[in-house]
Amino acid sequence: MSEAAGVRYLHLDSVWVQGAMRIAEPWALELEYIQRMMAGLLWRDSEALTEGRAVQLGLGAAALTKFCHKVLRMPTTAVELNPSVIQACRLWFRLPDDDARLAVLQQDAARWVADPANRHVAQLLHVDLYDHEAAAPVLDDEDFYAACRDVLDEDGVMTVNLFGRSSSFARSAGRVARVFGLEQVRCLRPTREGNTVLVAARHTALPEREVLALRAAKIEERFGLPARKWLRMIRPLDPALVATSPAGP
């Protein structure tokens, strides 16, 4: 851990930040890219915004898990391979103990999404899987993204953090688009740090701009997220990504 200006950071034996928490506001989303990981809410009807289950693959500093559990009040499942990360989140990042609405599982994300028992269980799926070097997504092939699609309910939405020193956005985005369909995938502009959030919906289409504006306003009002700012960042993928990016690992 490190701390600066009232913010506590999680590191995995490197300088790379794996997550953060403002100590005075432990349920808030501190990092900009983590806030953008909630952009999938724009794909959801305002009346059913917090219905269903939220799932995180990769715990980080537990920011998304805490937000979904404590602020959205959704049933929430987090899947994290590293037991030390879970322990650190419980000791230093205010991750609550499991309860009727929260389950933190020390499991491999690839095996979890491939388990038939987990088909169609998630309305919101957050994928943020990096090792201590933050070089590339740990899981990033079409079989994995196809299993993620199977985890989503019919109106479910997946957001993926794409970042790394050796990873290729085009490669990863192309794989997601081949699984979900190009029209079902959007991306947000990269953050200053280089994180690009990809949004992929199982069946739900992105609504018209007027509907999106109303949804964004309600998300800001209810949860304090900068949803109207996201509207200026959402863009379609280049069709060339699907044709030119390699399909394999």
CSV table of C-alpha atoms in Angstrom, one decimal, residues 19-196:
chain,number,residue,atom,x,y,z
A,19,GLY,CA,-6.7,0.3,-7.1
A,20,ALA,CA,-7.3,3.3,-4.8
A,21,MET,CA,-9.7,4.5,-2.1
A,22,ARG,CA,-10.2,7.9,-0.7
A,23,ILE,CA,-10.0,7.2,3.0
A,24,ALA,CA,-12.7,9.7,4.0
A,25,GLU,CA,-15.1,8.3,1.3
A,26,PRO,CA,-14.5,4.5,1.2
A,27,TRP,CA,-17.5,3.7,-1.0
A,28,ALA,CA,-16.8,6.3,-3.7
A,29,LEU,CA,-15.0,5.5,-6.9
A,30,GLU,CA,-11.7,7.4,-6.8
A,31,LEU,CA,-10.0,6.6,-10.1
A,32,GLU,CA,-11.3,8.0,-13.3
A,33,TYR,CA,-11.1,4.7,-15.2
A,34,ILE,CA,-13.0,2.9,-12.4
A,35,GLN,CA,-15.8,5.4,-12.7
A,36,ARG,CA,-15.9,4.7,-16.4
A,37,MET,CA,-16.2,1.0,-15.7
A,38,MET,CA,-19.8,1.9,-14.6
A,39,ALA,CA,-20.7,3.3,-18.0
A,40,GLY,CA,-22.6,0.1,-18.7
A,41,LEU,CA,-25.4,1.6,-16.6
A,42,LEU,CA,-26.2,3.8,-19.6
A,43,TRP,CA,-27.3,0.6,-21.5
A,44,ARG,CA,-29.9,-0.1,-18.7
A,45,ASP,CA,-33.4,1.2,-18.4
A,46,SER,CA,-33.6,3.7,-15.6
A,47,GLU,CA,-36.5,1.9,-13.9
A,48,ALA,CA,-34.4,-1.3,-13.7
A,49,LEU,CA,-31.0,0.3,-13.2
A,50,THR,CA,-30.0,-1.7,-10.1
A,51,GLU,CA,-31.9,-4.9,-10.7
A,52,GLY,CA,-30.0,-8.1,-11.0
A,53,ARG,CA,-26.5,-9.1,-10.0
A,54,ALA,CA,-23.2,-7.3,-10.5
A,55,VAL,CA,-20.0,-9.4,-11.0
A,56,GLN,CA,-16.4,-8.3,-10.9
A,57,LEU,CA,-13.6,-10.4,-12.4
A,58,GLY,CA,-10.6,-9.1,-10.6
A,59,LEU,CA,-11.0,-7.4,-7.3
A,60,GLY,CA,-8.3,-4.7,-7.4
A,61,ALA,CA,-8.9,-2.5,-4.4
A,62,ALA,CA,-12.5,-3.6,-4.3
A,63,ALA,CA,-13.8,-0.2,-5.4
A,64,LEU,CA,-16.4,-1.6,-7.9
A,65,THR,CA,-17.4,-4.4,-5.6
A,66,LYS,CA,-18.0,-1.9,-2.7
A,67,PHE,CA,-19.9,0.5,-5.0
A,68,CYS,CA,-22.2,-2.1,-6.4
A,69,HIS,CA,-22.8,-3.6,-2.9
A,70,LYS,CA,-23.1,-0.5,-0.8
A,71,VAL,CA,-24.2,2.3,-3.2
A,72,LEU,CA,-26.2,0.5,-5.9
A,73,ARG,CA,-27.4,-2.1,-3.4
A,74,MET,CA,-27.1,-4.9,-5.9
A,75,PRO,CA,-26.3,-8.5,-5.1
A,76,THR,CA,-22.6,-8.6,-5.9
A,77,THR,CA,-20.1,-11.4,-6.7
A,78,ALA,CA,-16.3,-10.7,-7.0
A,79,VAL,CA,-13.9,-13.3,-8.3
A,80,GLU,CA,-10.2,-12.9,-7.4
A,81,LEU,CA,-7.4,-15.4,-7.7
A,82,ASN,CA,-4.9,-13.9,-5.3
A,83,PRO,CA,-5.8,-14.5,-1.6
A,84,SER,CA,-3.4,-11.7,-0.6
A,85,VAL,CA,-5.5,-9.2,-2.6
A,86,ILE,CA,-8.7,-10.3,-0.8
A,87,GLN,CA,-7.0,-10.0,2.6
A,88,ALA,CA,-5.6,-6.6,1.8
A,89,CYS,CA,-9.0,-5.3,0.7
A,90,ARG,CA,-10.6,-6.5,3.9
A,91,LEU,CA,-7.8,-5.1,6.1
A,92,TRP,CA,-7.1,-1.8,4.3
A,93,PHE,CA,-9.8,-1.0,1.8
A,94,ARG,CA,-13.0,-1.4,3.8
A,95,LEU,CA,-14.2,-4.5,1.9
A,96,PRO,CA,-17.1,-5.9,4.0
A,97,ASP,CA,-17.4,-9.5,5.0
A,98,ASP,CA,-19.6,-11.7,2.8
A,99,ASP,CA,-23.3,-11.4,3.5
A,100,ALA,CA,-26.6,-12.2,1.8
A,101,ARG,CA,-25.8,-9.8,-1.0
A,102,LEU,CA,-22.0,-10.1,-1.2
A,103,ALA,CA,-19.8,-13.0,-2.2
A,104,VAL,CA,-16.1,-12.6,-2.7
A,105,LEU,CA,-14.7,-15.8,-4.2
A,106,GLN,CA,-11.0,-16.9,-4.3
A,107,GLN,CA,-11.2,-18.5,-7.7
A,108,ASP,CA,-9.8,-18.4,-11.2
A,109,ALA,CA,-11.9,-16.1,-13.3
A,110,ALA,CA,-11.5,-18.3,-16.4
A,111,ARG,CA,-12.9,-21.3,-14.6
A,112,TRP,CA,-15.7,-19.3,-13.0
A,113,VAL,CA,-17.0,-17.9,-16.3
A,114,ALA,CA,-16.8,-21.4,-17.9
A,115,ASP,CA,-18.8,-23.0,-15.2
A,116,PRO,CA,-22.4,-23.8,-16.5
A,117,ALA,CA,-23.8,-22.8,-13.1
A,118,ASN,CA,-22.8,-19.2,-13.8
A,119,ARG,CA,-24.6,-18.8,-17.1
A,120,HIS,CA,-27.0,-15.8,-17.3
A,121,VAL,CA,-26.3,-14.6,-13.7
A,122,ALA,CA,-25.0,-11.1,-14.3
A,123,GLN,CA,-26.6,-7.9,-15.4
A,124,LEU,CA,-23.4,-6.0,-14.9
A,125,LEU,CA,-20.0,-7.7,-15.5
A,126,HIS,CA,-16.8,-5.8,-14.8
A,127,VAL,CA,-13.6,-7.4,-16.2
A,128,ASP,CA,-10.3,-5.9,-14.9
A,129,LEU,CA,-7.7,-8.7,-14.9
A,130,TYR,CA,-4.0,-7.7,-14.6
A,131,ASP,CA,-1.0,-9.2,-12.9
A,132,HIS,CA,1.6,-7.3,-10.8
A,133,GLU,CA,3.4,-6.1,-13.9
A,134,ALA,CA,0.2,-4.6,-15.5
A,135,ALA,CA,1.6,-5.5,-18.9
A,136,ALA,CA,-1.5,-7.0,-20.5
A,137,PRO,CA,-4.8,-8.5,-19.6
A,138,VAL,CA,-4.3,-11.9,-18.0
A,139,LEU,CA,-7.3,-13.4,-19.8
A,140,ASP,CA,-7.8,-12.0,-23.3
A,141,ASP,CA,-8.9,-14.5,-25.9
A,142,GLU,CA,-12.2,-15.2,-27.7
A,143,ASP,CA,-13.0,-18.2,-25.7
A,144,PHE,CA,-12.8,-16.2,-22.5
A,145,TYR,CA,-15.0,-13.4,-23.9
A,146,ALA,CA,-17.5,-15.9,-25.2
A,147,ALA,CA,-17.7,-17.3,-21.7
A,148,CYS,CA,-18.2,-13.8,-20.3
A,149,ARG,CA,-21.0,-13.3,-22.8
A,150,ASP,CA,-22.6,-16.5,-21.5
A,151,VAL,CA,-22.4,-15.2,-17.9
A,152,LEU,CA,-24.5,-12.2,-18.9
A,153,ASP,CA,-28.3,-12.2,-18.7
A,154,GLU,CA,-30.2,-11.3,-21.9
A,155,ASP,CA,-30.0,-7.6,-21.1
A,156,GLY,CA,-26.6,-7.8,-19.4
A,157,VAL,CA,-23.6,-5.5,-20.1
A,158,MET,CA,-19.9,-6.1,-19.8
A,159,THR,CA,-17.2,-3.5,-19.3
A,160,VAL,CA,-13.6,-4.3,-19.8
A,161,ASN,CA,-10.5,-2.3,-18.7
A,162,LEU,CA,-7.9,-2.4,-21.5
A,163,PHE,CA,-4.5,-1.1,-20.5
A,164,GLY,CA,-0.9,-2.3,-20.6
A,165,ARG,CA,2.5,-1.6,-21.8
A,166,SER,CA,2.6,-4.5,-24.2
A,167,SER,CA,-1.1,-5.1,-24.9
A,168,SER,CA,-2.9,-3.9,-28.0
A,169,PHE,CA,-6.2,-2.3,-27.8
A,170,ALA,CA,-7.0,-3.3,-31.4
A,171,ARG,CA,-6.3,-6.9,-30.7
A,172,SER,CA,-8.5,-7.1,-27.6
A,173,ALA,CA,-11.3,-5.0,-29.0
A,174,GLY,CA,-11.4,-7.1,-32.1
A,175,ARG,CA,-11.8,-10.2,-30.1
A,176,VAL,CA,-14.6,-8.8,-28.0
A,177,ALA,CA,-16.3,-7.5,-31.2
A,178,ARG,CA,-16.1,-10.9,-32.9
A,179,VAL,CA,-17.8,-12.5,-29.9
A,180,PHE,CA,-20.5,-9.9,-29.2
A,181,GLY,CA,-20.9,-8.4,-32.7
A,182,LEU,CA,-19.5,-5.1,-33.8
A,183,GLU,CA,-22.7,-3.1,-33.3
A,184,GLN,CA,-23.0,-4.3,-29.7
A,185,VAL,CA,-19.6,-2.9,-28.7
A,186,ARG,CA,-18.5,0.7,-27.9
A,187,CYS,CA,-15.5,2.2,-26.3
A,188,LEU,CA,-14.8,5.3,-24.3
A,189,ARG,CA,-11.9,7.7,-24.9
A,190,PRO,CA,-8.7,6.6,-23.1
A,191,THR,CA,-7.9,8.2,-19.8
A,192,ARG,CA,-4.6,10.2,-19.3
A,193,GLU,CA,-3.1,7.1,-17.8
A,194,GLY,CA,-4.0,5.0,-20.8
A,195,ASN,CA,-7.0,3.0,-19.6
A,196,THR,CA,-9.6,2.4,-22.3
